[in-house]
Structure formats: C-alpha cells, structure tokens
Tab-separated table of C-alpha atoms in Angstrom:
chain	number	residue	atom	x	y	z
A	238	UNK	CA	-13.752	9.248	14.270
A	239	UNK	CA	-11.218	9.212	11.922
A	240	UNK	CA	-11.879	10.221	8.225
A	241	UNK	CA	-10.143	9.366	5.269
A	242	UNK	CA	-9.837	10.557	2.217
A	243	UNK	CA	-8.259	8.911	-0.824
A	244	UNK	CA	-6.570	12.846	-1.042
A	245	UNK	CA	-2.878	11.298	0.262
A	246	UNK	CA	0.039	12.983	0.893
A	247	UNK	CA	2.537	10.910	1.746
A	248	UNK	CA	6.124	11.616	3.156
A	249	UNK	CA	7.907	8.926	1.096
A	250	UNK	CA	7.031	5.892	-1.708
A	251	UNK	CA	8.057	3.028	-1.700
A	252	UNK	CA	9.102	0.758	-4.935
A	253	UNK	CA	8.191	-2.402	-4.317
A	254	UNK	CA	9.110	-5.249	-6.563
A	255	UNK	CA	6.408	-6.049	-8.554
A	256	UNK	CA	4.690	-4.368	-12.143
A	257	UNK	CA	6.004	-1.419	-12.275
A	258	UNK	CA	2.981	1.427	-11.979
A	259	UNK	CA	1.744	3.205	-14.838
A	260	UNK	CA	-1.248	4.700	-14.663
A	261	UNK	CA	-1.784	8.527	-13.067
A	262	UNK	CA	-2.502	7.775	-9.343
A	263	UNK	CA	0.244	5.930	-8.634
A	264	UNK	CA	2.766	7.260	-11.222
A	265	UNK	CA	1.763	10.715	-9.895
A	266	UNK	CA	2.632	9.651	-6.186
A	267	UNK	CA	5.644	8.462	-6.728
A	268	UNK	CA	6.867	11.063	-9.150
A	269	UNK	CA	5.454	13.866	-6.949
A	270	UNK	CA	7.028	11.942	-3.316
A	271	UNK	CA	9.615	14.024	-1.149
A	272	UNK	CA	11.428	10.637	-1.408
A	273	UNK	CA	11.868	7.413	-2.549
A	274	UNK	CA	13.020	4.509	-1.884
A	275	UNK	CA	13.515	1.304	-3.918
A	276	UNK	CA	13.503	-1.981	-2.771
A	277	UNK	CA	16.611	-3.808	-4.705
A	278	UNK	CA	14.737	-5.455	-7.134
A	279	UNK	CA	12.571	-2.750	-7.866
A	280	UNK	CA	15.662	-0.202	-8.439
A	281	UNK	CA	16.877	-1.752	-11.613
A	282	UNK	CA	13.382	-0.631	-13.657
A	283	UNK	CA	13.543	2.480	-11.504
A	284	UNK	CA	17.158	3.434	-12.727
A	285	UNK	CA	16.429	2.075	-16.231
A	286	UNK	CA	13.610	4.793	-16.786
A	287	UNK	CA	16.567	7.374	-15.608
A	288	UNK	CA	15.641	8.105	-12.198
A	289	UNK	CA	17.921	7.905	-8.820
A	290	UNK	CA	15.999	7.177	-5.912
A	291	UNK	CA	16.984	9.087	-2.574
A	292	UNK	CA	17.636	5.007	-0.890
A	293	UNK	CA	17.661	1.040	-1.831
A	294	UNK	CA	17.110	-1.259	0.748
A	295	UNK	CA	17.423	-4.617	0.646
A	296	UNK	CA	19.274	-7.907	0.850
A	297	UNK	CA	21.129	-6.832	-2.322
A	298	UNK	CA	20.547	-9.981	-4.057
A	299	UNK	CA	18.339	-8.541	-6.723
A	300	UNK	CA	19.948	-5.780	-8.263
A	301	UNK	CA	21.839	-5.459	-11.180
A	302	UNK	CA	25.801	-5.538	-9.967
A	303	UNK	CA	26.511	-2.382	-12.162
A	304	UNK	CA	24.038	-0.552	-10.176
A	305	UNK	CA	25.200	-1.549	-6.847
A	306	UNK	CA	28.439	-0.392	-8.137
A	307	UNK	CA	27.390	3.002	-9.205
A	308	UNK	CA	25.012	3.628	-6.442
A	309	UNK	CA	25.882	1.810	-3.625
A	310	UNK	CA	26.593	5.022	-1.969
A	311	UNK	CA	22.555	4.954	-1.347
A	312	UNK	CA	22.242	1.620	-0.771
A	313	UNK	CA	21.079	-0.153	2.407
A	314	UNK	CA	21.876	-3.629	3.347
A	315	UNK	CA	19.662	-5.229	5.280
A	316	UNK	CA	20.061	-8.859	4.797
A	317	UNK	CA	16.923	-9.900	7.485
A	318	UNK	CA	16.136	-13.041	5.653
A	319	UNK	CA	12.888	-13.103	8.303
A	320	UNK	CA	10.971	-10.915	6.401
A	321	UNK	CA	10.922	-9.263	2.705
A	322	UNK	CA	12.259	-6.210	1.204
A	323	UNK	CA	9.163	-3.724	0.994
A	324	UNK	CA	9.197	-3.769	5.267
A	325	UNK	CA	12.725	-3.354	5.571
A	326	UNK	CA	11.883	-0.231	2.882
A	327	UNK	CA	9.109	0.609	6.005
A	328	UNK	CA	11.117	-0.213	8.399
A	329	UNK	CA	13.853	2.155	7.166
A	330	UNK	CA	12.161	5.110	7.010
A	331	UNK	CA	10.523	4.659	10.636
A	332	UNK	CA	13.868	4.673	10.967
A	333	UNK	CA	13.992	7.882	9.408
A	334	UNK	CA	10.979	9.644	11.221
A	335	UNK	CA	8.240	8.989	8.290
A	336	UNK	CA	5.149	7.838	9.256
A	337	UNK	CA	3.058	8.670	5.829
A	338	UNK	CA	3.748	6.327	3.254
A	339	UNK	CA	3.237	5.255	0.051
A	340	UNK	CA	4.182	1.540	-1.777
A	341	UNK	CA	3.873	1.618	-5.339
A	342	UNK	CA	4.732	-1.044	-7.389
A	343	UNK	CA	3.668	-3.818	-4.678
A	344	UNK	CA	1.290	-6.226	-6.890
A	345	UNK	CA	1.584	-8.194	-10.580
A	346	UNK	CA	3.935	-10.793	-11.278
A	347	UNK	CA	4.204	-13.363	-8.206
A	348	UNK	CA	0.482	-13.832	-6.567
A	349	UNK	CA	1.843	-15.129	-3.396
A	350	UNK	CA	3.814	-11.884	-3.398
A	351	UNK	CA	1.028	-10.336	-3.487
A	352	UNK	CA	-1.305	-11.170	-0.831
A	353	UNK	CA	1.923	-10.749	1.429
A	354	UNK	CA	2.704	-7.297	0.161
A	355	UNK	CA	-0.962	-6.551	1.132
A	356	UNK	CA	-1.673	-8.387	4.178
A	357	UNK	CA	1.297	-6.364	5.458
A	358	UNK	CA	-0.513	-2.788	5.430
A	359	UNK	CA	-2.346	-3.855	8.488
A	360	UNK	CA	1.040	-4.684	10.365
A	361	UNK	CA	2.333	-1.313	9.522
A	362	UNK	CA	-0.562	0.044	10.745
A	363	UNK	CA	0.177	-1.954	14.168
A	364	UNK	CA	3.575	-0.145	14.370
A	365	UNK	CA	1.717	3.301	14.593
A	366	UNK	CA	2.206	4.210	10.126
A	367	UNK	CA	0.356	4.934	7.777
A	368	UNK	CA	0.597	3.189	5.144
A	369	UNK	CA	-1.430	3.325	2.007
A	370	UNK	CA	-0.411	0.737	-1.160
A	371	UNK	CA	-1.760	2.483	-4.516
A	372	UNK	CA	-2.088	-0.020	-7.525
A	373	UNK	CA	-3.294	0.757	-11.231
A	374	UNK	CA	-6.630	0.457	-10.327
A	375	UNK	CA	-7.175	1.591	-6.925
A	376	UNK	CA	-6.052	2.023	-3.348
A	377	UNK	CA	-5.887	-0.731	-0.068
A	378	UNK	CA	-6.049	1.553	3.577
A	379	UNK	CA	-5.732	-0.256	6.474
A	380	UNK	CA	-7.921	1.313	9.035
A	381	UNK	CA	-9.627	0.387	12.280
A	382	UNK	CA	-12.496	1.246	14.821
A	383	UNK	CA	-15.045	3.982	12.855
A	384	UNK	CA	-13.663	5.723	9.775
A	385	UNK	CA	-15.526	7.514	7.136
A	386	UNK	CA	-13.714	7.203	3.503
A	387	UNK	CA	-14.765	10.217	1.175
A	388	UNK	CA	-14.895	9.321	-2.527
A	389	UNK	CA	-17.201	9.568	-5.524
A	390	UNK	CA	-20.040	8.257	-5.731
A	391	UNK	CA	-20.371	5.130	-7.799
A	392	UNK	CA	-16.590	3.897	-6.100
A	393	UNK	CA	-16.335	0.585	-5.869
A	394	UNK	CA	-15.315	-0.720	-2.750
A	395	UNK	CA	-14.339	-3.956	-1.004
A	396	UNK	CA	-13.608	-4.581	2.915
A	397	UNK	CA	-11.539	-7.187	4.432
A	398	UNK	CA	-11.728	-7.846	7.789
A	399	UNK	CA	-9.072	-8.554	10.303
A	400	UNK	CA	-10.699	-9.246	13.308
A	401	UNK	CA	-13.517	-6.028	13.552
A	402	UNK	CA	-16.687	-6.885	15.539
A	403	UNK	CA	-19.886	-5.312	15.240
A	404	UNK	CA	-18.646	-4.331	11.634
A	405	UNK	CA	-22.128	-1.978	9.853
A	406	UNK	CA	-21.890	0.184	7.225
A	407	UNK	CA	-23.560	3.762	6.120
A	408	UNK	CA	-23.068	4.858	2.814
A	409	UNK	CA	-22.689	1.606	0.421
A	410	UNK	CA	-24.700	-0.017	-1.553
A	411	UNK	CA	-24.568	-3.765	0.010
A	412	UNK	CA	-25.094	-3.355	4.002
A	413	UNK	CA	-21.414	-4.970	5.838
A	414	UNK	CA	-21.390	-7.697	8.598
A	415	UNK	CA	-18.440	-9.170	10.527
A	416	UNK	CA	-17.205	-11.274	7.361
A	417	UNK	CA	-14.729	-14.712	7.885
A	418	UNK	CA	-14.118	-14.852	4.543
A	419	UNK	CA	-12.009	-12.446	2.402
A	420	UNK	CA	-14.423	-12.788	-0.737
A	421	UNK	CA	-17.516	-11.458	1.562
A	422	UNK	CA	-16.247	-7.941	1.552
A	423	UNK	CA	-15.761	-7.331	-2.257
A	424	UNK	CA	-17.740	-5.716	-4.881
A	425	UNK	CA	-19.627	-3.113	-2.752
A	426	UNK	CA	-20.095	0.334	-4.438
A	427	UNK	CA	-20.676	3.495	-3.239
A	428	UNK	CA	-24.150	5.579	-2.709
A	429	UNK	CA	-22.691	8.816	-1.188
A	430	UNK	CA	-19.817	10.843	-1.531
A	431	UNK	CA	-18.860	9.140	1.986
A	432	UNK	CA	-19.227	5.655	3.583
A	433	UNK	CA	-19.021	5.296	7.240
A	434	UNK	CA	-17.442	2.095	8.824
A	435	UNK	CA	-18.861	1.402	11.946
A	436	UNK	CA	-17.375	-0.832	14.428
A	437	UNK	CA	-14.007	-2.818	16.559
A	438	UNK	CA	-10.639	-3.652	15.861
A	439	UNK	CA	-9.060	-3.538	12.273
A	440	UNK	CA	-10.276	-4.350	8.396
A	441	UNK	CA	-8.814	-3.339	4.960
A	442	UNK	CA	-10.607	-0.935	2.804
A	443	UNK	CA	-9.934	-1.052	-0.738
A	444	UNK	CA	-11.354	1.666	-3.104
A	445	UNK	CA	-11.568	1.273	-7.018
A	446	UNK	CA	-10.529	3.609	-9.051
A	447	UNK	CA	-13.502	5.617	-10.392
A	448	UNK	CA	-13.369	5.369	-14.021
C-alpha cells in the first residue's frame, strides 16, 4: 500500500497562469523549489515580482514582448495547440528527468481553465509522474489503488472517482463508495491522523489546508 503524506518535497515547480499564490504552503513550495518552470502567461507576474524562473514554457502568446526579448535565452517555445501550457511545462520537466513536480497558480480566474488544469493531474499520473497541485486552500493528489494519507484529525477531504471499483475508506467521518458524480465525494473529514482509501483504479484526493 502506498502512503501519501502532506509533506511533499518537489524536484521542480510549475507556475501556471491562474491566481498567483499568496498563502504559506504554495508560496513555500515555490520559494524552496530547486527548479522553477513558468507557463508563459504566468511569467509576467513572476518576473514583475523580481524573480527569474529557470525556464519559461509555452507558445509565447501571453508573455510581455519586453520580457520575451530580455529572457529569450530561457524561453522554451512549444507551439502545440492540442494541449495547454501547464502540460507543456510538465512535459518539458519530464524530459529533463524530473518526476516529483508541484503545480501552483493553476486555479482561479477562468473556471473552465481551473477544471481543465485539475483534471490533467490524472493524465500526469498515467505518464508515471508524481504531480501535486497546491492552491491557497489545499492540495490535489492523484492516486491509484490502495493508499493511505497522513494529515491532522479534522482535515477537510474530498475524493473524486476516475473509474475506481470497490472503493471503501478508513479514518473518514463519512463512508465512501464508487461515486458516480464528482460532488458525491466532497465535504468529508478525517477522524484519525491517517486515512486510507481501498479500491482498484484511479482517483483524485483533495486535502484542505487545516485551519
């Protein structure tokens, strides 16, 4: 059984073009990252803050023309229109040998982009990567089969089914099952310091930031 903890030390961080993070957890992940990849739209705010990423990835349609000239040496142009800049950044990092990756700034602003960015976590799992998405309010963790997660008692948890069978849980306030709709697995809560999900197949866990 795989154990997932809320302590996750990424090898690289992707800054997506949503709301720039402001709460401690995602900000810490970003500031402590050994390697930072900015989606080209996100690069504007990142550079405005006085920071310089290791790489800027995208089709270069969103980055400020001045920054495009100044930082041409760290821009990786990817014109692929069949995917988004977040995935382009993930693919670039995978090609560099990174496997443990955190994403920040992927939610907020346009809700359709937020849903798309979150759902792509399941695709990254299929690619053999360990990718988590940190927001200002919690973390999304893709998982598969039996897994245990450690976090404080009373933490808010949601579970989204992506084709699992036989789903049961331990250490949660409410029973879980093979949910058919995303909303059915929301608003659960931990009753122990570790909760366990048993099933066959992929699913997405959201663990809220404990207040």
